[in-house]
Structures are given as structure tokens and as C-alpha cells.
Short mmCIF file of C-alpha atoms in Angstrom, two decimals:
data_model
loop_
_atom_site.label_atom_id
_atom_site.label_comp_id
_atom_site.label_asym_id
_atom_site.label_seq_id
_atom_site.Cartn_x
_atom_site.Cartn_y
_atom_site.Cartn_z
CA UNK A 11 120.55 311.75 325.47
CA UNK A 12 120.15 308.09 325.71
CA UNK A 13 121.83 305.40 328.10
CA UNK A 14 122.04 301.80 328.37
CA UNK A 15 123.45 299.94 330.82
CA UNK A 16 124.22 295.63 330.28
CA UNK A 17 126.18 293.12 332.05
CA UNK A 18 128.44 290.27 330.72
CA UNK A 19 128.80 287.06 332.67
CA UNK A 20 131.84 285.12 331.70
CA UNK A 21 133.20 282.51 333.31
CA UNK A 22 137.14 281.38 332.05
CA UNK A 23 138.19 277.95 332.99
CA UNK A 24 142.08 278.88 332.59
CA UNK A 25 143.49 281.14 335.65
CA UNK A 26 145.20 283.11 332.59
CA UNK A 27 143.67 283.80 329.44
CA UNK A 28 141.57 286.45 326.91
CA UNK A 29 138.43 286.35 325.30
CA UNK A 30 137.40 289.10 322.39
CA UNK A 31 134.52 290.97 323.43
CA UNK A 32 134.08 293.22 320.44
CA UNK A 33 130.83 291.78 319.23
CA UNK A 34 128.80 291.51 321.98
CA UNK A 35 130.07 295.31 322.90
CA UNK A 36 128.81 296.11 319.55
CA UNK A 37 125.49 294.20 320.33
CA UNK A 38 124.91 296.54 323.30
CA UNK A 39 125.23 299.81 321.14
CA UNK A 40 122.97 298.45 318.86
CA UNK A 41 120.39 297.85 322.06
CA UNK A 42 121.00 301.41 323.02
CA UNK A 43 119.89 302.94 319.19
CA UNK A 44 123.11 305.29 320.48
CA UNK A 45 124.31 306.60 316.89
CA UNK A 46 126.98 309.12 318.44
CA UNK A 47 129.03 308.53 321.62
CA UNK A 48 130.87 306.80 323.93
CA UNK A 49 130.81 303.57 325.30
CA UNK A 50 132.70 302.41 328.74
CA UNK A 51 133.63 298.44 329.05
CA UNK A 52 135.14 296.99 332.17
CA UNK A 53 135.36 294.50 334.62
CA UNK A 54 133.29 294.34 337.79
CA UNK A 55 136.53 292.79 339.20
CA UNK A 56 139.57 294.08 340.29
CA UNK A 57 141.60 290.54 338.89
CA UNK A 58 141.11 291.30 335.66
CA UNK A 59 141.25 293.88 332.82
CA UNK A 60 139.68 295.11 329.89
CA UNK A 61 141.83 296.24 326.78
CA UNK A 62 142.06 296.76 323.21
CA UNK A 63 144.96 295.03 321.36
CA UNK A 64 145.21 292.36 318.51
CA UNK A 65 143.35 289.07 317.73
CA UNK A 66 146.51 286.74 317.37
CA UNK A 67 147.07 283.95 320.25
CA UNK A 68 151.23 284.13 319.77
CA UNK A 69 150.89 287.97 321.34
CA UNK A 70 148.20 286.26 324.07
CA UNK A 71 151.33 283.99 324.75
CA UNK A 72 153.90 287.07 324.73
CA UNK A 73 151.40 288.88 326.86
CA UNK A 74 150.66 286.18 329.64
CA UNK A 75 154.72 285.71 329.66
CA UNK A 76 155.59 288.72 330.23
CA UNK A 77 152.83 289.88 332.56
CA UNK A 78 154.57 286.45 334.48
CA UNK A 79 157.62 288.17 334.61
CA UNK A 80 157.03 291.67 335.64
CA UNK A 81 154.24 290.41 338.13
CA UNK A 82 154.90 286.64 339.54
CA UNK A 83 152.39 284.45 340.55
CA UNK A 84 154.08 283.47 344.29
CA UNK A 85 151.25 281.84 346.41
CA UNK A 86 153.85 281.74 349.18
CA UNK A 87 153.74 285.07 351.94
CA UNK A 88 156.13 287.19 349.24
CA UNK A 89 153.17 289.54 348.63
CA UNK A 90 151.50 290.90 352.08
CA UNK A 91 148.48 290.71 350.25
CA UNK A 92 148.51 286.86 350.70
CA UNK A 93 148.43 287.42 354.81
CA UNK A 94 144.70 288.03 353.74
CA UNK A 95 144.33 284.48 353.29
CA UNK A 96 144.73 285.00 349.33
CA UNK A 97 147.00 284.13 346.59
CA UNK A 98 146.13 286.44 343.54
CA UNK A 99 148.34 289.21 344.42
CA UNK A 100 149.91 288.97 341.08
CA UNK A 101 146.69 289.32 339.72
CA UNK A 102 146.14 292.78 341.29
CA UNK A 103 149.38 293.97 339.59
CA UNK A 104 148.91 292.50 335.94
CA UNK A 105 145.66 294.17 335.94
CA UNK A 106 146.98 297.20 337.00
CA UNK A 107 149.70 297.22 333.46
CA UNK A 108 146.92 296.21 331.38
CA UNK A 109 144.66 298.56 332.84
CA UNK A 110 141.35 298.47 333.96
CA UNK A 111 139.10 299.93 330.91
CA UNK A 112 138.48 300.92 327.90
CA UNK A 113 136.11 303.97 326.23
CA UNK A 114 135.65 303.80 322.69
CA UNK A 115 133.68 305.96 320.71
CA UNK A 116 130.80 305.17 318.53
CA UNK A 117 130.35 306.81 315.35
CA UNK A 118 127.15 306.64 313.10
CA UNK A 119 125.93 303.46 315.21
CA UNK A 120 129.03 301.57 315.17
CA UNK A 121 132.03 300.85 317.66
CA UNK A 122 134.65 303.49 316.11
CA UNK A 123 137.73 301.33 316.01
CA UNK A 124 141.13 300.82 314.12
CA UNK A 125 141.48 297.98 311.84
CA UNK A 126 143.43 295.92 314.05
CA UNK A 127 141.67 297.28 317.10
CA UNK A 128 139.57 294.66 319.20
CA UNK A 129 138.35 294.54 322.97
CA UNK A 130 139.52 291.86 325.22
CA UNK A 131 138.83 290.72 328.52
CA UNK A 132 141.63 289.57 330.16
CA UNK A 133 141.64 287.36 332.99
CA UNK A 134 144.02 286.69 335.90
CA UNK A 135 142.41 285.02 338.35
CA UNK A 136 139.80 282.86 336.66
CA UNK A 137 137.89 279.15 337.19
CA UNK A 138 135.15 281.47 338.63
CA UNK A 139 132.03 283.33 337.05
CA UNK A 140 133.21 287.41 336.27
CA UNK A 141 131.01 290.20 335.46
CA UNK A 142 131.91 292.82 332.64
CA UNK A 143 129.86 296.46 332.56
CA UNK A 144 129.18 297.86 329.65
CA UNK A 145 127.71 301.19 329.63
CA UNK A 146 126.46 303.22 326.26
CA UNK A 147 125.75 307.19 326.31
CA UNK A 148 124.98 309.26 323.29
CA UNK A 149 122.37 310.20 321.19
CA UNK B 10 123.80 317.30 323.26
CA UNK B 11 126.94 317.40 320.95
CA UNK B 12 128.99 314.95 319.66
CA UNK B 13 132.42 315.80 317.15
CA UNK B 14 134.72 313.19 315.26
CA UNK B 15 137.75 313.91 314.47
CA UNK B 16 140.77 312.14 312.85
CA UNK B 17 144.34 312.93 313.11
CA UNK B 18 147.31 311.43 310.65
CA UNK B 19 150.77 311.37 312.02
CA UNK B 20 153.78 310.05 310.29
CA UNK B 21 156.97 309.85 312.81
CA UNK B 22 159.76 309.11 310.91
CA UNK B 23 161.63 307.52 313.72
CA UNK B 24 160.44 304.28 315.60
CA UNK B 25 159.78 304.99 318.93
CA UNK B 26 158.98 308.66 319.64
CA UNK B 27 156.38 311.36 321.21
CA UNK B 28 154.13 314.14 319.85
CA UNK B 29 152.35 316.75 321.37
CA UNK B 30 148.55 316.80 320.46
CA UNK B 31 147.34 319.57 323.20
CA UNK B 32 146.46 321.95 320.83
CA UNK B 33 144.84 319.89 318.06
CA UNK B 34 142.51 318.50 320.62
CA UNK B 35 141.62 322.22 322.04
CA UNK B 36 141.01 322.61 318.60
CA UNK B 37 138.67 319.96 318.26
CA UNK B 38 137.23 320.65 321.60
CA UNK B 39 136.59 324.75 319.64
CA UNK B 40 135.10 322.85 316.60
CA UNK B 41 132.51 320.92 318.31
CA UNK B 42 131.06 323.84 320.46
CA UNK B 43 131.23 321.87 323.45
CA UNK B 44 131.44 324.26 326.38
CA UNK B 45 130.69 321.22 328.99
CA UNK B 46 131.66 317.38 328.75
CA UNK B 47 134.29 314.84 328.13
CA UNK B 48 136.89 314.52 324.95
CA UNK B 49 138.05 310.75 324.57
CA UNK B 50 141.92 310.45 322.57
CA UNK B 51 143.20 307.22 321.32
CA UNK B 52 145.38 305.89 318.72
CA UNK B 53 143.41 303.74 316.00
CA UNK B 54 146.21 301.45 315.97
CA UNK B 55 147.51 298.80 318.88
CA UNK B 56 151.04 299.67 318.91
CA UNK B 57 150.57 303.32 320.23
CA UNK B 58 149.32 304.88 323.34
CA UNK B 59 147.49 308.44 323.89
CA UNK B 60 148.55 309.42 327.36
CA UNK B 61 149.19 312.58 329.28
CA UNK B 62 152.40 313.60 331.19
CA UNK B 63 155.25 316.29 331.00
CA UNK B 64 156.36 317.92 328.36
CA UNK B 65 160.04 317.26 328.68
CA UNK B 66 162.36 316.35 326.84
CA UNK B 67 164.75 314.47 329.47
CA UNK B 68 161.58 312.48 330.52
CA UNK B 69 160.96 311.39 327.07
CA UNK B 70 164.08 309.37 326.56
CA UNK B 71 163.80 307.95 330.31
CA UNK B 72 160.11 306.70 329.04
CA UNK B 73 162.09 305.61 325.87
CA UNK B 74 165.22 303.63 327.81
CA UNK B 75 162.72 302.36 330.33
CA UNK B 76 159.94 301.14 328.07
CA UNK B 77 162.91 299.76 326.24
CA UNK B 78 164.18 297.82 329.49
CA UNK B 79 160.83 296.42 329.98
CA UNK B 80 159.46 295.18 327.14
CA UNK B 81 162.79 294.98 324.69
CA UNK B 82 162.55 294.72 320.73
CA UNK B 83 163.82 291.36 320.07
CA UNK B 84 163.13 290.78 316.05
CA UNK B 85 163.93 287.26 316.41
CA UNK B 86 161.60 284.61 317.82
CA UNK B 87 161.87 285.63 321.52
CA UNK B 88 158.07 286.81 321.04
CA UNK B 89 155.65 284.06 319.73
CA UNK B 90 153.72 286.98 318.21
CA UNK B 91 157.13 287.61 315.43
CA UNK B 92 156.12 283.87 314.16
CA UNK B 93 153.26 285.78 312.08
CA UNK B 94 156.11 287.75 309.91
CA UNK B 95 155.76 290.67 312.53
CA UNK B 96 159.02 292.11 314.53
CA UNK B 97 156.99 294.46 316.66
CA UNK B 98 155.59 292.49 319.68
CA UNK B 99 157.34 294.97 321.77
CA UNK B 100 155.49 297.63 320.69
CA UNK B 101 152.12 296.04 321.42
CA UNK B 102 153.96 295.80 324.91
CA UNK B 103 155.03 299.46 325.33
CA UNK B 104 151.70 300.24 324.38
CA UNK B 105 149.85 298.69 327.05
CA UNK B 106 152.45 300.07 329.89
CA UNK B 107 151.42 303.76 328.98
CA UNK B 108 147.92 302.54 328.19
CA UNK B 109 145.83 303.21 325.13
CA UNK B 110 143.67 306.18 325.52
CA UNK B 111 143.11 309.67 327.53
CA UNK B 112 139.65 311.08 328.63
CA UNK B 113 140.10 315.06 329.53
CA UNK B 114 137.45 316.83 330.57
CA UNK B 115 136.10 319.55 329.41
CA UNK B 116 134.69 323.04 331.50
CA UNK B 117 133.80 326.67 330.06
CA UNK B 118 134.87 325.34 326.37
CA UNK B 119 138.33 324.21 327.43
CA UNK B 120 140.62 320.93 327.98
CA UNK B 121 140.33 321.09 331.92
CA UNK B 122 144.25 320.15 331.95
CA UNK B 123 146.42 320.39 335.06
CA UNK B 124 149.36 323.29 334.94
CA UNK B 125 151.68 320.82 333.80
CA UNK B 126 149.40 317.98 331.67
CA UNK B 127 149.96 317.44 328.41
CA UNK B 128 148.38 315.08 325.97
CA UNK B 129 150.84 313.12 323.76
CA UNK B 130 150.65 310.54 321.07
CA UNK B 131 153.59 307.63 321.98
CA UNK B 132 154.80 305.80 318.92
CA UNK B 133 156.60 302.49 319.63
CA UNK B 134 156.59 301.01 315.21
CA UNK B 135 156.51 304.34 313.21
CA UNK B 136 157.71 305.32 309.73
CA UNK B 137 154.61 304.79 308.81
CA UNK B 138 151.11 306.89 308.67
CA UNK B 139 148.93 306.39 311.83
CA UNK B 140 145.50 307.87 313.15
CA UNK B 141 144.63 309.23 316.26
CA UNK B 142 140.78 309.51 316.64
CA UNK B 143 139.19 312.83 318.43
CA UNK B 144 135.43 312.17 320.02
CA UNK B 145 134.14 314.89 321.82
CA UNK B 146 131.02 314.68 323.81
CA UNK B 147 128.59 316.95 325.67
CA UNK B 148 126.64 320.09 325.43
CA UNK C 27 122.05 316.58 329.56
CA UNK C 28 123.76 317.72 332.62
CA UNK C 29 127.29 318.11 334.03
CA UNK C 30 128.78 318.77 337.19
CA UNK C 31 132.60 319.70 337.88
CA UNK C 32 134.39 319.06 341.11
CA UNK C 33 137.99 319.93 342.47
CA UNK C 34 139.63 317.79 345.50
CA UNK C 35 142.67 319.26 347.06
CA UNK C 36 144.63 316.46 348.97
CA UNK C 37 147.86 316.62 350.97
CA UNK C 38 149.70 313.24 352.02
CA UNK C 39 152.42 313.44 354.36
CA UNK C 40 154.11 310.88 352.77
CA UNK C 41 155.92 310.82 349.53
CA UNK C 42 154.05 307.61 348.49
CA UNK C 43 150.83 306.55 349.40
CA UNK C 44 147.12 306.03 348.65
CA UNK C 45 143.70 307.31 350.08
CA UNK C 46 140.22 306.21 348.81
CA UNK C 47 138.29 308.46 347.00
CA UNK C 48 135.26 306.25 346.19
CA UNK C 49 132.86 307.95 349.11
CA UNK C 50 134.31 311.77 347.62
CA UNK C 51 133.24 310.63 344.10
CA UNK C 52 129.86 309.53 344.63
CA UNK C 53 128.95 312.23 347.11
CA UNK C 54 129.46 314.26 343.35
CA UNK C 55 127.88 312.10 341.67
CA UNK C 56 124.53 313.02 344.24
CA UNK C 57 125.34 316.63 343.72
CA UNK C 58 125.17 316.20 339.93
CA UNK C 59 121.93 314.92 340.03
CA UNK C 60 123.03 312.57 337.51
CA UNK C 61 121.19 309.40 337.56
CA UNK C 62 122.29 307.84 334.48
CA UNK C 63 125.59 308.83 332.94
CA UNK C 64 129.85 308.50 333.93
CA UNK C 65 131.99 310.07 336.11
CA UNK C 66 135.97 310.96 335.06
CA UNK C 67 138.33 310.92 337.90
CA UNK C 68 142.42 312.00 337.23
CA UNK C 69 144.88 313.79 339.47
CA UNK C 70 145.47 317.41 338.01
CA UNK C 71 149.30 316.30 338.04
CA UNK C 72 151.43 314.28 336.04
CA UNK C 73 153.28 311.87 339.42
CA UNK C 74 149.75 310.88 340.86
CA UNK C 75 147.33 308.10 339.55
CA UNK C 76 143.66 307.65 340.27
CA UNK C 77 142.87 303.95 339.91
CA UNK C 78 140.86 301.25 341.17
CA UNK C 79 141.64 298.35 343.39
CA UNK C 80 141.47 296.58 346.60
CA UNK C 81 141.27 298.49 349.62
CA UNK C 82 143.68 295.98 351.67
CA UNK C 83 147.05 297.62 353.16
CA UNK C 84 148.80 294.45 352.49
CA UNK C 85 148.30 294.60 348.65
CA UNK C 86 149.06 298.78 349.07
CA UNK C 87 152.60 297.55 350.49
CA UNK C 88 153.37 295.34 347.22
CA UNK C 89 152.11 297.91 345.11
CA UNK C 90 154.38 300.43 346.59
CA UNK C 91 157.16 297.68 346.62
CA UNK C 92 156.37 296.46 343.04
CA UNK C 93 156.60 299.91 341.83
CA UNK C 94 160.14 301.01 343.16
CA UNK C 95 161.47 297.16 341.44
CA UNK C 96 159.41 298.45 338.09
CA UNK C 97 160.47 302.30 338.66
CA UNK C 98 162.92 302.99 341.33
CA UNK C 99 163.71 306.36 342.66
CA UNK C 100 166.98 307.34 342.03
CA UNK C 101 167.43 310.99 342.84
CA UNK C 102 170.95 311.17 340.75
CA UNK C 103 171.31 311.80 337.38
CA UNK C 104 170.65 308.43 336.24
CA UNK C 105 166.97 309.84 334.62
CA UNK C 106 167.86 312.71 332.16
CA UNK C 107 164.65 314.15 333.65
CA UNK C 108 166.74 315.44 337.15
CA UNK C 109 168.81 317.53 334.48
CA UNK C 110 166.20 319.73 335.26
CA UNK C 111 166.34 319.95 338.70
CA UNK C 112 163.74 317.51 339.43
CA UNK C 113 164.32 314.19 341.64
CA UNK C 114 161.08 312.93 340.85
CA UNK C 115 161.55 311.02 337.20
CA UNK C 116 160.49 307.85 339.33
CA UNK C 117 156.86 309.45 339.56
CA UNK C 118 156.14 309.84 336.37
CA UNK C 119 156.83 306.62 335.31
CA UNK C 120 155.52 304.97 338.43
CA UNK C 121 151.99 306.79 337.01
CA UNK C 122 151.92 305.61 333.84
CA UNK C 123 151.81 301.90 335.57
CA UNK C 124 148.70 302.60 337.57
CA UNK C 125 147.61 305.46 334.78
CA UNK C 126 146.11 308.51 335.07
CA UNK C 127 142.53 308.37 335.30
CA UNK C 128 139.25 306.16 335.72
CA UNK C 129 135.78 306.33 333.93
CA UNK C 130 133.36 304.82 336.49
CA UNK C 131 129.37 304.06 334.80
CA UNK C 132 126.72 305.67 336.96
CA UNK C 133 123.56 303.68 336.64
CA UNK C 134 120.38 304.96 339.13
CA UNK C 135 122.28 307.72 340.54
CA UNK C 136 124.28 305.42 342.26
CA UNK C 137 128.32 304.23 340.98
CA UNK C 138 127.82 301.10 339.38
CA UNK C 139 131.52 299.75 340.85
CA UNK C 140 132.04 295.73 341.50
CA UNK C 141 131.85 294.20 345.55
CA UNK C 142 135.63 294.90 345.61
CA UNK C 143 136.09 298.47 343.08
CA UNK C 144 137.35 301.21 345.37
CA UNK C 145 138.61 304.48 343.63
CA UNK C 146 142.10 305.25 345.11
CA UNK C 147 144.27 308.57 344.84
CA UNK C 148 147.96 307.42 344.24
CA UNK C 149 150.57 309.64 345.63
CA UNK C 150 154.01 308.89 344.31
CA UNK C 151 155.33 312.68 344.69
CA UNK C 152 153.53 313.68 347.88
CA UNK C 153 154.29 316.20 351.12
CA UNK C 154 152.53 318.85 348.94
CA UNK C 155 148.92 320.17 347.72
CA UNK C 156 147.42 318.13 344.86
CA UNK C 157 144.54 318.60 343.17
CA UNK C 158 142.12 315.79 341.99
CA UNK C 159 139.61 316.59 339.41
CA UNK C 160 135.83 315.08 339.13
CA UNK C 161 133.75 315.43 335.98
CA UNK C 162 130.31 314.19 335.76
CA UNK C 163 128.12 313.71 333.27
CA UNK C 164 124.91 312.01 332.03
CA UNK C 165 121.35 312.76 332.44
#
């Protein structure tokens, strides 16, 4: 059994926005010679999410629009999480529909993924430097 | 350690609808020899979830009619995401409300399931053949 | 390889609620002997979510709040699923928000979680014995 354990520094100058991680996921299986298994991705932060959906920026905008609308950004004392002294309540909930993480398999040394299937991080409180764990186990 | 691949095709012949996949993953889970470990279930495609809940028919259409409510299908160009030729934004929606994937564990060679978890595959742009991929891990 | 199984019974009081799991988990994780590896986490029933979040009581509140908007509990027949008998449709969709499980990296025997990653039970069907089930694995 092998593991291998790297860490992703990204830093997103938007408050809302995506960035594909696919590649440098794969990058980390191929560091971990892991041929068959599983590999966990996520955020080190509880702002943002990692998922797996499709590479095309009108869905980003559908996405960030709709996350707007079932979760609003309202700096203002409407969320008792802002008594804290913080505004990102929203933040808390829109990660919570687009989840936290993803597991994907790996298959003969590669990322075992649909044709239309690509990891995202997805950011919702941003303009600050975010950590992403990946973590590969298999043999 | 073991690791088994499996692939699943469904075809639902409606739109939006729910299968039961319990058994074919038990089945899996019996094909790999894995008495101890994890089994990882996801759709290969971004406009279906794997998730787990009841088995219940009345449930199912509230998912449906709420889902629905939600995250509506427009076809027009409410969704930025239709301006590619697609109508299914929606979907991709749906999908990440009742998230992409399931993890189950597995203990004495068996899906360690809850008395009333099941594991279903939720199609939100059917009539059309899809994948679900099977990876089971563990010794 | 190893693996190590673990069952938490819990009891809220309350019909909604949360309690943080995160010292539970890793006192398994030290009983696994698992230094390098993951750990599953998911409520044994299908109206409870295990997820990760803040621990802040103000942010539990709009949670809780933000949920009944998204998912309200209506104990009529206004879900199909109460044809049953049940009252409790608003749980089950309430969990597929905050979703069912969490896969959490171990890295030097120790849960590799973020400054702010606590593991939370979430209770949206309580005032009875649920079960909570930990899986570990690695090596």
C-alpha cells in the first residue's frame, strides 16, 4: 500500500470564482506511482468547495447566480454568524450545496473520470491564499 | 491489498428519475473479495448524482418537485450555460444539490449500510446511455 | 493494510441540532493504528448528515434557519412521503443539502483537517437513538 500526501496553495483574487484542478490532481498520482485507488481532494477551508462538474464559464456564471440566490451574500447582522465579527456567512452555506470533496478513483495510473468530468475548486470567500489537500492511497 | 473496477450502463428512458444500485454494488463488493475497506460510487457524467437515501417511492417525486423548485429547467436563455446549444443547466444544478458520489464502507465482505440506506443513481437529462463507475478498495 | 470499524450511538434531545464529532473520530483514528490512510464518517440513517464546518453557534442558527427556507417541515400531506405515515420528508431532503458523509485524509496518525474543519453530526430527525458509523483505513 502506498500513500502520498501534497498541498495546493491557491490564492483567487475574485471573492467568487473556480479554477480546474484536474491536472495538478493528476500530477500528484503520478508522484505517488499509485496505479490502483483512490484519491481524496479538498479544501483546507471551510469557505470553499471542491467538485467535479464541466469546463464551460456560462455554467460558472449559472452556478455563482444561483448559489447568490439560494445563499445571499448580506454583510449586514441577517446571519448570526456575522455577530462573530464576520461577513462570509453565505460562504458557509454555498459550500455546504456544492459540497466539500471529492474521491475519485484511479485506474491503471490515471484519474478515472467521465469525459466531461473535471475537478474544480470553488471559491467563496477569496482575495486570500487557500490550501487544497490532496491525498493518494493505492497500490 | 485489493482494488476492483467496475462499470455500470443505465439507460432511463424518462428525464429525471431514480434507480436502485444496492445490489449491483454488493455484487461488486462479492467480485473483488474485499472482506474489509471502502467502495467509492459515482456517475461518470456531471448531470447525475450517486447518493444514498430511502427507498420510497413518495420521497422520490418530493426529491423530483423539489429539485425541480430549486434549480428549474428553463430551455431558453435563463442559464448562460444553454448559450453553448445545451438545455440542461438544470441538471448540472440538481446534480450538485444531491452531490456526486457515495463512499460505503465495507465490514465482513458486506456494504456496511444502515437498516434503511440505499444507494441510488439520480438522473436529471436521461434517454440516453450513462455510466456509473464501481471502485472498490481494501483487503 | 489495516482497517478499523467504529459505531457511535448518539441521542439529541432536540429534533434539530448538531454535536462535534471531530475529537470521537480521531480518538479512532489512534485506535486504528493508522498512520497514513482516510477515515469515512456517515450517519447509519437517511435524516442525519455528517459534515464539516465551523464550530460557531451563530452560523449553527442560520444553518438550521437556511434549511427550513430550503426544506421546510410541513408535517401535512404536502410531501407524498407522509402518505406513509412519516412527518419527516423535511429530513431527508434537509440531508441531501449538508450530504451524507465525509472522507477526512489521515497523514502521521494524526487528521489532516484545516485551522477551522470540525466534523459535525447533523440531527434533523432527532429525540431518538442514531447510530454514526467510522471506517478507517490506511496503513
Amino acid at each position: 500500500m502506498k500513500a502520498h500526501t501534497k498541498i495546493l496553495v491557491l490564492h483567487l483574487k475574485e471573492r467568487y470564482g473556480f479554477r480546474n484542478l484536474t491536472e495538478e490532481v493528476q500530477r500528484a498520482v503520478d508522484e505517488s506511482g499509485v496505479k490502483e485507488g483512490m484519491v481524496l481532494v479538498n479544501p483546507m477551508h471551510i469557505t470553499a468547495s471542491v467538485f467535479i462538474n464541466d469546463d464551460e464559464s456560462g455554467l460558472h456564471r449559472d452556478f455563482l447566480r444561483w448559489l447568490e440566490e439560494l445563499a445571499p451574500h448580506m454583510p449586514g447582522l441577517a446571519y448570526d454568524h456575522h455577530r462573530t465579527g464576520e461577513d462570509n456567512a453565505d460562504a458557509h452555506l454555498k459550500r455546504q450545496i456544492m459540497g466539500r470533496e471529492v474521491v475519485v478513483a484511479i485506474t491503471a495510473g490515471r484519474l478515472h473520470l467521465g469525459t466531461w468530468e473535471q475537478i474544480f475548486y470553488g471559491e467563496f470567500d477569496g482575495q486570500r491564499d487557500k490550501r487544497v489537500l490532496i491525498k493518494v492511497m493505492g497500490m
